[in-house]
N, CA and C atoms as an extended XYZ file, in Angstrom:
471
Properties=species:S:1:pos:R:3:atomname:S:1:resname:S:1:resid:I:1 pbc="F F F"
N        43.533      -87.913       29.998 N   UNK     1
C        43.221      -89.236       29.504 CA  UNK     1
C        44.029      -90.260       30.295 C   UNK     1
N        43.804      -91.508       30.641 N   UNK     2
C        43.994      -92.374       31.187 CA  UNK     2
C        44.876      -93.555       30.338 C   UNK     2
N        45.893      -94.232       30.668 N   UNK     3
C        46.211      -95.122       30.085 CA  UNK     3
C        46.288      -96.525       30.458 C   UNK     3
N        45.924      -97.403       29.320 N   UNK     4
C        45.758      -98.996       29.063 CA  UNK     4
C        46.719      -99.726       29.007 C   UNK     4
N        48.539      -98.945       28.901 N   UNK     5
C        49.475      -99.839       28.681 CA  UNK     5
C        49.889     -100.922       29.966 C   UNK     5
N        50.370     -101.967       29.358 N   UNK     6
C        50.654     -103.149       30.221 CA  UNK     6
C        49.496     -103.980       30.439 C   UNK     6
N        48.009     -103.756       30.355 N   UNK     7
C        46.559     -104.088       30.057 CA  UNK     7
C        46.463     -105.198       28.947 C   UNK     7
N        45.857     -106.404       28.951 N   UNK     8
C        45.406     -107.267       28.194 CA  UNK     8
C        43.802     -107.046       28.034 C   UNK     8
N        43.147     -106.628       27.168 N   UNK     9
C        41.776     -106.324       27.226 CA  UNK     9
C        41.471     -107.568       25.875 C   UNK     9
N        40.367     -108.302       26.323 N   UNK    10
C        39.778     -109.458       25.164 CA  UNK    10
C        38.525     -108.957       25.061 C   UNK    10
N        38.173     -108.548       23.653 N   UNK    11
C        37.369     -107.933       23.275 CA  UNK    11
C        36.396     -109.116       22.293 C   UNK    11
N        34.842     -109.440       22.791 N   UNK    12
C        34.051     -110.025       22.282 CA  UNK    12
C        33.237     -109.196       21.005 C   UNK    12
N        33.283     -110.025       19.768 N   UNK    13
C        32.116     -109.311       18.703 CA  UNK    13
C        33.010     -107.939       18.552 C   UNK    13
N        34.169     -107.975       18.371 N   UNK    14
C        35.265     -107.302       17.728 CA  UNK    14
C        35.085     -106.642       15.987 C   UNK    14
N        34.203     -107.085       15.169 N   UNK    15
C        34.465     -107.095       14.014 CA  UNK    15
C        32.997     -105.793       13.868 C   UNK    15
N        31.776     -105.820       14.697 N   UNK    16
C        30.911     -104.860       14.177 CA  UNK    16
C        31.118     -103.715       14.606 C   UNK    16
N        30.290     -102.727       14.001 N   UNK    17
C        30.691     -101.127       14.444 CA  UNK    17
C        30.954     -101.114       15.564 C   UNK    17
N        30.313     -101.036       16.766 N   UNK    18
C        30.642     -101.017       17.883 CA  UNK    18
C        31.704     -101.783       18.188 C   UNK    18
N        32.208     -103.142       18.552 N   UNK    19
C        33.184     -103.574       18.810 CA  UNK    19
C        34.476     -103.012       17.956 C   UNK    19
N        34.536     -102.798       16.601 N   UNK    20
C        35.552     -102.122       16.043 CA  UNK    20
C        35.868     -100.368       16.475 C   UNK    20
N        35.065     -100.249       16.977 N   UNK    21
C        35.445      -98.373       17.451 CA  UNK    21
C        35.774      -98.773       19.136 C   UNK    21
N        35.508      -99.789       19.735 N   UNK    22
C        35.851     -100.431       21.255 CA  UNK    22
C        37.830     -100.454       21.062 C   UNK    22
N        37.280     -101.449       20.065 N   UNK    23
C        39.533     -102.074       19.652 CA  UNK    23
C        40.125     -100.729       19.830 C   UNK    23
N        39.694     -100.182       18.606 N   UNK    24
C        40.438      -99.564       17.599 CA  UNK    24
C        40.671      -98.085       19.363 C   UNK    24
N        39.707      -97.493       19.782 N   UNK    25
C        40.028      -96.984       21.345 CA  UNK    25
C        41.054      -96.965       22.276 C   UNK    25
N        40.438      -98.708       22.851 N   UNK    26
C        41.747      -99.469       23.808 CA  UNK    26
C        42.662      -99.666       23.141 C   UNK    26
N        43.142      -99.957       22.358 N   UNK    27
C        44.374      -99.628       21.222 CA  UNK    27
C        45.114      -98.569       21.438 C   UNK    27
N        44.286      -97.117       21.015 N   UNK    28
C        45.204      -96.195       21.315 CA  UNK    28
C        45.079      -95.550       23.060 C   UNK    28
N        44.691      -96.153       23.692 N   UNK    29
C        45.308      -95.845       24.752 CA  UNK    29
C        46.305      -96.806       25.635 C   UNK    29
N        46.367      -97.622       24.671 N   UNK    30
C        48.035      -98.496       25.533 CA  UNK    30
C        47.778      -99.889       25.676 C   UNK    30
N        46.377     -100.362       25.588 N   UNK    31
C        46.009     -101.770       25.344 CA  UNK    31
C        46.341     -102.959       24.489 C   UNK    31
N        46.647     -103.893       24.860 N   UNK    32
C        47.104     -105.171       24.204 CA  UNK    32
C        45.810     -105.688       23.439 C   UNK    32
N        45.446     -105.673       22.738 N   UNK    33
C        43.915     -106.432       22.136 CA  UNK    33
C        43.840     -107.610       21.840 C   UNK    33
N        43.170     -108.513       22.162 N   UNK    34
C        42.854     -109.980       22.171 CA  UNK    34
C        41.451     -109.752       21.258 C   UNK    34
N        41.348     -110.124       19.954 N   UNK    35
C        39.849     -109.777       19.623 CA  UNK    35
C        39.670     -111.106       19.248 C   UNK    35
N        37.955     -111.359       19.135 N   UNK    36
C        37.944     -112.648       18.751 CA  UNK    36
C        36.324     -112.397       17.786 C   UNK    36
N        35.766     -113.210       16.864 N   UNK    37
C        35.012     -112.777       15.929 CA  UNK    37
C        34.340     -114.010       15.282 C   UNK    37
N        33.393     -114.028       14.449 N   UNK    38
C        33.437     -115.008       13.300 CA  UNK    38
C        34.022     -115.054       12.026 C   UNK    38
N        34.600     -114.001       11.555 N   UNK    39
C        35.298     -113.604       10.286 CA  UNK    39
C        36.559     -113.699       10.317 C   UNK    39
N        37.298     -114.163        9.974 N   UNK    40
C        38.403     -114.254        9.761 CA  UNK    40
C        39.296     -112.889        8.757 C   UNK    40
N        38.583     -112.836        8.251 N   UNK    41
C        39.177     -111.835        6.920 CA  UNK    41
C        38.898     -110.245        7.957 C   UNK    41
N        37.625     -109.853        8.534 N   UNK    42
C        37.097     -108.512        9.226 CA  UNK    42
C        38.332     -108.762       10.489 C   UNK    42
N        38.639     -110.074       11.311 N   UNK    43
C        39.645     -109.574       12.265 CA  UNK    43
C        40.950     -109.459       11.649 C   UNK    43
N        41.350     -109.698       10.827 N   UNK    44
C        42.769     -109.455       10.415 CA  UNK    44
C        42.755     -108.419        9.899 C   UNK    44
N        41.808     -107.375        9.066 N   UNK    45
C        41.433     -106.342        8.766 CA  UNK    45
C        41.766     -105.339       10.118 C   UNK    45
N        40.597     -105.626       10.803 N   UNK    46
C        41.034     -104.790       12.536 CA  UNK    46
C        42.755     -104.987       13.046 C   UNK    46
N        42.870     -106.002       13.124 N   UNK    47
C        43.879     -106.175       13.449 CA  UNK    47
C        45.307     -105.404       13.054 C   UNK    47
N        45.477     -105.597       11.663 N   UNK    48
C        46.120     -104.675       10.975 CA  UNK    48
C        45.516     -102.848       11.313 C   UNK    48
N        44.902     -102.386       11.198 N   UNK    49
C        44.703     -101.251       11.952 CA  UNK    49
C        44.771     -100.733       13.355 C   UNK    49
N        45.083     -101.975       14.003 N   UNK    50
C        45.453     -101.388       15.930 CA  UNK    50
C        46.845     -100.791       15.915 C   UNK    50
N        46.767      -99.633       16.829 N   UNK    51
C        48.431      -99.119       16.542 CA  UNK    51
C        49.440      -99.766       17.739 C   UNK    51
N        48.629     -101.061       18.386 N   UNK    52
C        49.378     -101.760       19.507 CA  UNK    52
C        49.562     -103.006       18.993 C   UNK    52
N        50.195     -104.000       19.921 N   UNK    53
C        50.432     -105.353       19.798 CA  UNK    53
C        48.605     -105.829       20.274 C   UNK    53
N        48.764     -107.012       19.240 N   UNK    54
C        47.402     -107.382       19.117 CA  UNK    54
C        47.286     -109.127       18.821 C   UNK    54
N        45.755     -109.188       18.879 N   UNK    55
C        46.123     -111.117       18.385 CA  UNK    55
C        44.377     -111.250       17.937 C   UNK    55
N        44.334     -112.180       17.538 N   UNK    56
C        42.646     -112.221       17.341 CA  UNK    56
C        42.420     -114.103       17.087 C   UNK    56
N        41.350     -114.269       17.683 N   UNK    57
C        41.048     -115.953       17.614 CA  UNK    57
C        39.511     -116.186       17.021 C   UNK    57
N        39.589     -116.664       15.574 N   UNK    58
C        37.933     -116.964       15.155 CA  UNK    58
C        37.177     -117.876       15.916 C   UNK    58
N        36.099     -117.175       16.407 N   UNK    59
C        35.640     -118.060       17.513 CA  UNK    59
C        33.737     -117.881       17.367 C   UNK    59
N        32.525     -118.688       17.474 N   UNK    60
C        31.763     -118.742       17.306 CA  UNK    60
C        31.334     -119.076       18.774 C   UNK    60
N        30.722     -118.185       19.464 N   UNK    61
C        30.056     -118.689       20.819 CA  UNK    61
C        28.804     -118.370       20.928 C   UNK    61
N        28.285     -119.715       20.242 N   UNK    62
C        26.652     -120.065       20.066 CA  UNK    62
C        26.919     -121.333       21.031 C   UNK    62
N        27.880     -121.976       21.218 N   UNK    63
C        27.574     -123.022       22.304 CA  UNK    63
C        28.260     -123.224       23.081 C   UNK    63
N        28.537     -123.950       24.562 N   UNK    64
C        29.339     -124.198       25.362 CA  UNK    64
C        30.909     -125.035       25.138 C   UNK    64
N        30.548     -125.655       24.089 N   UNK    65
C        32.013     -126.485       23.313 CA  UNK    65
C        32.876     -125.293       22.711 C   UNK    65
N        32.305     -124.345       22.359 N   UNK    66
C        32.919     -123.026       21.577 CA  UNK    66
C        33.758     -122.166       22.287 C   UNK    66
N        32.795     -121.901       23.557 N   UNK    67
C        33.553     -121.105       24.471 CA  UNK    67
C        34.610     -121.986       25.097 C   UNK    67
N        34.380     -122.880       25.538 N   UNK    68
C        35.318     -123.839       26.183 CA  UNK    68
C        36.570     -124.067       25.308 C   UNK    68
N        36.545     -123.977       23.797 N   UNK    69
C        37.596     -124.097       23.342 CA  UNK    69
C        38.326     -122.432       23.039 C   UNK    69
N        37.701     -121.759       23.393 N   UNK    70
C        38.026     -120.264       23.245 CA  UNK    70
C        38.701     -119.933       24.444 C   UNK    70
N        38.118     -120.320       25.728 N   UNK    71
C        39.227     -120.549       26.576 CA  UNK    71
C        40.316     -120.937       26.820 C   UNK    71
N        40.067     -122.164       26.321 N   UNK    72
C        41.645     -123.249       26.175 CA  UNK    72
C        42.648     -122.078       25.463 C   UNK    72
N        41.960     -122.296       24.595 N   UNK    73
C        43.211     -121.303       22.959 CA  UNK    73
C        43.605     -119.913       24.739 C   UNK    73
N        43.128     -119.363       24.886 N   UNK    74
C        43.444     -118.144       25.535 CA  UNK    74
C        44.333     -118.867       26.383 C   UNK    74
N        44.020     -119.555       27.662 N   UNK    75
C        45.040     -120.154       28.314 CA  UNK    75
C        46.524     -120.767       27.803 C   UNK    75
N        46.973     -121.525       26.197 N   UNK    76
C        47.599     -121.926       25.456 CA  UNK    76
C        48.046     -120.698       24.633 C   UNK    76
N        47.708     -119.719       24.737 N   UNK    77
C        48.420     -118.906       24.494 CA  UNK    77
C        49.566     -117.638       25.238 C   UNK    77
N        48.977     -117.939       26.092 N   UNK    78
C        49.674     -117.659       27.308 CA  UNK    78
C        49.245     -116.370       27.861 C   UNK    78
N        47.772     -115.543       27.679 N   UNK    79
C        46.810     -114.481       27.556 CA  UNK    79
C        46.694     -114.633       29.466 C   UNK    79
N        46.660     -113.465       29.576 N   UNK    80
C        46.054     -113.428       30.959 CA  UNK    80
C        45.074     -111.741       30.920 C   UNK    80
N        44.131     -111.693       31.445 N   UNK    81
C        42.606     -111.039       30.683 CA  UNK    81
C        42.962     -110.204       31.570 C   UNK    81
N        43.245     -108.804       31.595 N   UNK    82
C        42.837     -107.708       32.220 CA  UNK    82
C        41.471     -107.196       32.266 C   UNK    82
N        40.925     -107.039       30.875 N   UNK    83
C        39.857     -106.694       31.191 CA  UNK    83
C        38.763     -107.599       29.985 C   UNK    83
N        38.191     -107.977       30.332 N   UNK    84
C        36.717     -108.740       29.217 CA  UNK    84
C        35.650     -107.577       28.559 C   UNK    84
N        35.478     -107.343       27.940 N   UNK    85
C        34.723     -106.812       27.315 CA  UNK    85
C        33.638     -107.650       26.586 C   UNK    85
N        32.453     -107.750       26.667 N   UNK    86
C        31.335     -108.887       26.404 CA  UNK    86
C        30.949     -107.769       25.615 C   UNK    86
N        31.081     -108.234       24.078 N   UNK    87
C        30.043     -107.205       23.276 CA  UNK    87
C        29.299     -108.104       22.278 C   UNK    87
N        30.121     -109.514       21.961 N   UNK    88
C        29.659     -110.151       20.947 CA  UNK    88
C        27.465     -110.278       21.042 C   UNK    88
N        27.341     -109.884       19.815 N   UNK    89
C        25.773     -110.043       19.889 CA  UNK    89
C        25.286     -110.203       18.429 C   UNK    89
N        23.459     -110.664       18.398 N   UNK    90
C        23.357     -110.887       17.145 CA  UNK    90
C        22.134     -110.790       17.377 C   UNK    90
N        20.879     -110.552       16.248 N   UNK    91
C        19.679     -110.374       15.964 CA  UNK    91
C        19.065     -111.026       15.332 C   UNK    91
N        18.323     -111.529       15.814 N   UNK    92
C        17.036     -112.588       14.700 CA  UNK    92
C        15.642     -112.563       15.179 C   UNK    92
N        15.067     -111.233       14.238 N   UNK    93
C        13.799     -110.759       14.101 CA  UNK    93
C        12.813     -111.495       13.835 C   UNK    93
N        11.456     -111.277       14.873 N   UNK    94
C        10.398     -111.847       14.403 CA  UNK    94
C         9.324     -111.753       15.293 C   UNK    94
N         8.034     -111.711       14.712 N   UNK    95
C         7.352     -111.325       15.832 CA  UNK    95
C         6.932     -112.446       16.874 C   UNK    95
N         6.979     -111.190       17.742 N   UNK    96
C         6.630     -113.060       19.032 CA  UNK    96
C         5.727     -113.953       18.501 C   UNK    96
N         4.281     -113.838       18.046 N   UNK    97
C         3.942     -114.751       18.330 CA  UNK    97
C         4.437     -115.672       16.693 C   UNK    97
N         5.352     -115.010       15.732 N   UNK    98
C         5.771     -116.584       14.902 CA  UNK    98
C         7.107     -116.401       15.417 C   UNK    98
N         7.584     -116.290       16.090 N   UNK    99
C         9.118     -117.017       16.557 CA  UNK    99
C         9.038     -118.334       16.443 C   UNK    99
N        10.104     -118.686       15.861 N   UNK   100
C        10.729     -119.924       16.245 CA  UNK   100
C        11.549     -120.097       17.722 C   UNK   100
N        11.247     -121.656       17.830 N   UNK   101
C        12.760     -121.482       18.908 CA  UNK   101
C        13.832     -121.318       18.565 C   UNK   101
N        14.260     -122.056       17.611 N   UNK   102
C        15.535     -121.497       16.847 CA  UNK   102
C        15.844     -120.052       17.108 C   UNK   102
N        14.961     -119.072       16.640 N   UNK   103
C        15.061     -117.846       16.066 CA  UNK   103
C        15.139     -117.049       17.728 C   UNK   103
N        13.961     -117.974       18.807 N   UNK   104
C        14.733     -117.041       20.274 CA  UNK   104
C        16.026     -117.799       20.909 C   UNK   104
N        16.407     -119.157       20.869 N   UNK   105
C        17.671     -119.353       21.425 CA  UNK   105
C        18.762     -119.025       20.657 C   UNK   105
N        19.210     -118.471       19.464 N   UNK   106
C        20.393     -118.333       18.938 CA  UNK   106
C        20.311     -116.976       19.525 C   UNK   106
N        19.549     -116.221       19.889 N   UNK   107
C        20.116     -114.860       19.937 CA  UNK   107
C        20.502     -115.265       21.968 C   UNK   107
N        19.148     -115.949       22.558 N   UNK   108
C        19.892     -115.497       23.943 CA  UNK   108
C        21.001     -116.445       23.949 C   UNK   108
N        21.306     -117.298       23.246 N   UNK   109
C        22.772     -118.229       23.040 CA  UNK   109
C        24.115     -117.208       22.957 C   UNK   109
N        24.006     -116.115       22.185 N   UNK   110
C        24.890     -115.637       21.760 CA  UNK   110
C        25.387     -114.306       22.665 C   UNK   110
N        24.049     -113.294       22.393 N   UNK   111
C        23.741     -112.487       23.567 CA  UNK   111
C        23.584     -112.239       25.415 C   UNK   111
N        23.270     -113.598       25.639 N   UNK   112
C        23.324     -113.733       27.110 CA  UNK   112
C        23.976     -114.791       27.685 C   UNK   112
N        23.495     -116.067       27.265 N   UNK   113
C        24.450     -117.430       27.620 CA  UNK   113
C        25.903     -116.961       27.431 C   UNK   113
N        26.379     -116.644       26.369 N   UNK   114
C        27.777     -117.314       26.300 CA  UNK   114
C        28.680     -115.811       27.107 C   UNK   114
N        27.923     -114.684       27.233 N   UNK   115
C        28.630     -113.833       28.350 CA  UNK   115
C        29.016     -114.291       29.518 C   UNK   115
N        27.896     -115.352       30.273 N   UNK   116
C        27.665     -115.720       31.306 CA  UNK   116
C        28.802     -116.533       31.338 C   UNK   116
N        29.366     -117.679       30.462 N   UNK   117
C        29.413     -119.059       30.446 CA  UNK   117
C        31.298     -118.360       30.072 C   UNK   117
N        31.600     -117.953       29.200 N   UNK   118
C        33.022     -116.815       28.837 CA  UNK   118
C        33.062     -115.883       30.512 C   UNK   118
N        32.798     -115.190       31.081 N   UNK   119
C        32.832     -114.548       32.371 CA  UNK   119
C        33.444     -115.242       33.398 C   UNK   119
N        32.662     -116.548       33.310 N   UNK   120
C        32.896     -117.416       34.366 CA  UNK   120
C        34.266     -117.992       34.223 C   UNK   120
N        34.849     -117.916       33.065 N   UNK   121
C        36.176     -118.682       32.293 CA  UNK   121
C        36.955     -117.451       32.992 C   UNK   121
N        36.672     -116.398       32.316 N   UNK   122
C        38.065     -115.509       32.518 CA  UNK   122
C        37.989     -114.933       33.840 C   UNK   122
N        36.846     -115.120       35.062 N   UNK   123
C        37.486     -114.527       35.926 CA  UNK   123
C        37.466     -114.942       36.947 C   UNK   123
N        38.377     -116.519       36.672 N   UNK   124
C        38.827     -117.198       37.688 CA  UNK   124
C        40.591     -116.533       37.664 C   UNK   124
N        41.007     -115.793       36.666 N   UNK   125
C        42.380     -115.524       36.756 CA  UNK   125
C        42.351     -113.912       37.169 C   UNK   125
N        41.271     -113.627       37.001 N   UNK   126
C        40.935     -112.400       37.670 CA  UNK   126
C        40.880     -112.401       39.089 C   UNK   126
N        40.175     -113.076       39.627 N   UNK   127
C        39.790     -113.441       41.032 CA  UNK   127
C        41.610     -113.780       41.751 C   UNK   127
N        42.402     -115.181       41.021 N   UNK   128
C        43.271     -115.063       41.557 CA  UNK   128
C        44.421     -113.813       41.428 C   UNK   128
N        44.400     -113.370       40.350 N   UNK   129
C        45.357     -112.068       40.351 CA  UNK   129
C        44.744     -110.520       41.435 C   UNK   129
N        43.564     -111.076       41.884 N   UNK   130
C        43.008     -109.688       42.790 CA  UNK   130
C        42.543     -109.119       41.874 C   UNK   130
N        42.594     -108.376       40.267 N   UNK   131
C        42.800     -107.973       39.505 CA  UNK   131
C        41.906     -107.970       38.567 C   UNK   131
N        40.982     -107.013       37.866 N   UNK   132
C        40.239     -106.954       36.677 CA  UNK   132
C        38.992     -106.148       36.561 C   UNK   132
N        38.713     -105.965       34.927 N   UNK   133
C        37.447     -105.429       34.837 CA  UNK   133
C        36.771     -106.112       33.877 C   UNK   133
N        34.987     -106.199       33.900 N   UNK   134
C        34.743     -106.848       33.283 CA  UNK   134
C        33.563     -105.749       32.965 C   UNK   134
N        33.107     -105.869       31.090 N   UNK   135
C        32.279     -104.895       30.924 CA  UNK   135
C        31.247     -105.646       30.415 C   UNK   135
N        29.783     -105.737       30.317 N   UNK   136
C        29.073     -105.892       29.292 CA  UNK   136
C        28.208     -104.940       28.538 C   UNK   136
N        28.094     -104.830       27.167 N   UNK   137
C        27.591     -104.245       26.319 CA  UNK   137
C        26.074     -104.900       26.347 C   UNK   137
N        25.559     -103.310       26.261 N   UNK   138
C        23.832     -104.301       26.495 CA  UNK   138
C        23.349     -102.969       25.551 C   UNK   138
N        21.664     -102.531       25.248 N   UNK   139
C        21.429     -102.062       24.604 CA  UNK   139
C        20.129     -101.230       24.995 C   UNK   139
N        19.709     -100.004       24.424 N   UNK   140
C        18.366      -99.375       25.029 CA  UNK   140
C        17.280     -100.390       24.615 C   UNK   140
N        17.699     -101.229       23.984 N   UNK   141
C        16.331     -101.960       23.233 CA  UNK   141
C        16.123     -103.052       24.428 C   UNK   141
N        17.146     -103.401       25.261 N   UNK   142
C        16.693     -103.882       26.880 CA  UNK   142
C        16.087     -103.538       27.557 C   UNK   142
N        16.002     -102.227       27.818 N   UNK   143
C        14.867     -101.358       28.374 CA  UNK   143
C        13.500     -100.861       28.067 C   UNK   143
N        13.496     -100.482       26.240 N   UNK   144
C        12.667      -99.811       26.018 CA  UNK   144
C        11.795     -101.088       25.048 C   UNK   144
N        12.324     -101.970       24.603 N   UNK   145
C        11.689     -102.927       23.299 CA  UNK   145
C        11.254     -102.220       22.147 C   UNK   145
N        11.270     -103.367       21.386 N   UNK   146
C        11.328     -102.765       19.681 CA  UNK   146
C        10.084     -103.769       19.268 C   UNK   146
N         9.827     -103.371       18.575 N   UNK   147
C         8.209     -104.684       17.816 CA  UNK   147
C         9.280     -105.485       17.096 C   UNK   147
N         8.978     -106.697       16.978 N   UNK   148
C         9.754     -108.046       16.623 CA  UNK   148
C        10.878     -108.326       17.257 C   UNK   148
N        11.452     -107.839       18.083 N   UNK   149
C        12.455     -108.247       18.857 CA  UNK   149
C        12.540     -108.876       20.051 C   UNK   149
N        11.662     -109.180       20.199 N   UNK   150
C        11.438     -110.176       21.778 CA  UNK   150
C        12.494     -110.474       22.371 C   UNK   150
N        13.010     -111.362       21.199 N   UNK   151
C        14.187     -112.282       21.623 CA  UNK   151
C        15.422     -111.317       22.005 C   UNK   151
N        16.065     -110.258       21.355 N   UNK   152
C        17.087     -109.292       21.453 CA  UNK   152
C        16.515     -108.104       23.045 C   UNK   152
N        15.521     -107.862       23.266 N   UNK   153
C        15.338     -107.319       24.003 CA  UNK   153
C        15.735     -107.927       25.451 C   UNK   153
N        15.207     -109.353       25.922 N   UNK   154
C        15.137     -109.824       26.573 CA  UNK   154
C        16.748     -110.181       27.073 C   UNK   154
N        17.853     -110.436       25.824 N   UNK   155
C        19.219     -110.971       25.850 CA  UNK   155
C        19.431     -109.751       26.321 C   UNK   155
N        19.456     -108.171       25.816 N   UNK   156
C        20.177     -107.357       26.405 CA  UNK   156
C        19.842     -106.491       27.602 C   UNK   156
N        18.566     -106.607       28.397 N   UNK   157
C        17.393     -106.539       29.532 CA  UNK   157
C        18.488     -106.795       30.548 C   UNK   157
């Protein structure tokens, strides 16, 4: 097994199954965890269960003001990103032809934009440190599609 210590890993969408079995992982292999979530109560929950030093920032990145202040906080905290982990995601079912727009931009808002728009933030300190990994979490339903999911297929495609 390989180890994470001395590693800052910021882990997106921290609080659902998947992102909580991601932490709770890089955790025990030597990782610093930066998680960030919409719940406040589910990251302090995680949090309290990492067996490393840890931190978590409630953060909603449905829009560009969000991430931008999710950055700041990271920079003001004095965080420098070893590795990004893009997992944050979300679902809003419906069949194509009654979608709303609403119902297809919140998911590629959440799912694809704000990976893009967060990426671009953290790996300008990547770039200057030589240094980093960056992962994204995507899904078979990118590949294969699901009936009513247009919108989720396309974000994780």
């Amino acid at each position: 097994m390989f180890s994470l210590k001395n590693k800052t890993v910021f882990l997106t969408g921290s609080t659902g199954g998947i992102g909580k079995e991601i932490a709770l992982q890089m955790s025990s292999l030597g990782a610093k965890m930066i998680l960030t979530g919409t719940n406040k109560e589910k990251l302090e929950d995680l949090s309290n269960k990492l067996s490393n030093e840890n931190d978590y920032i409630v953060s909603n990145l449905n829009n560009n003001q969000n991430i931008e202040n999710l950055s700041k906080e990271l920079i003001e905290r004095g965080y420098s990103i070893d590795i990004l982990i893009n997992n944050a995601g979300i679902t809003n079912d419906n069949l194509f032809l009654r979608m709303k727009e609403d119902e297809w931009t919140s998911v590629l808002n959440i799912n694809l934009n704000s990976t893009v728009l967060l990426t671009q933030k953290i790996i300008k300190g990547m770039i200057k440190r030589k240094s980093g990994r960056i992962l994204f979490i995507t899904s078979i339903i990118g590949h294969s599609g699901n009936p009513g999911q247009s919108n989720y297929s396309a974000s994780k495609a």
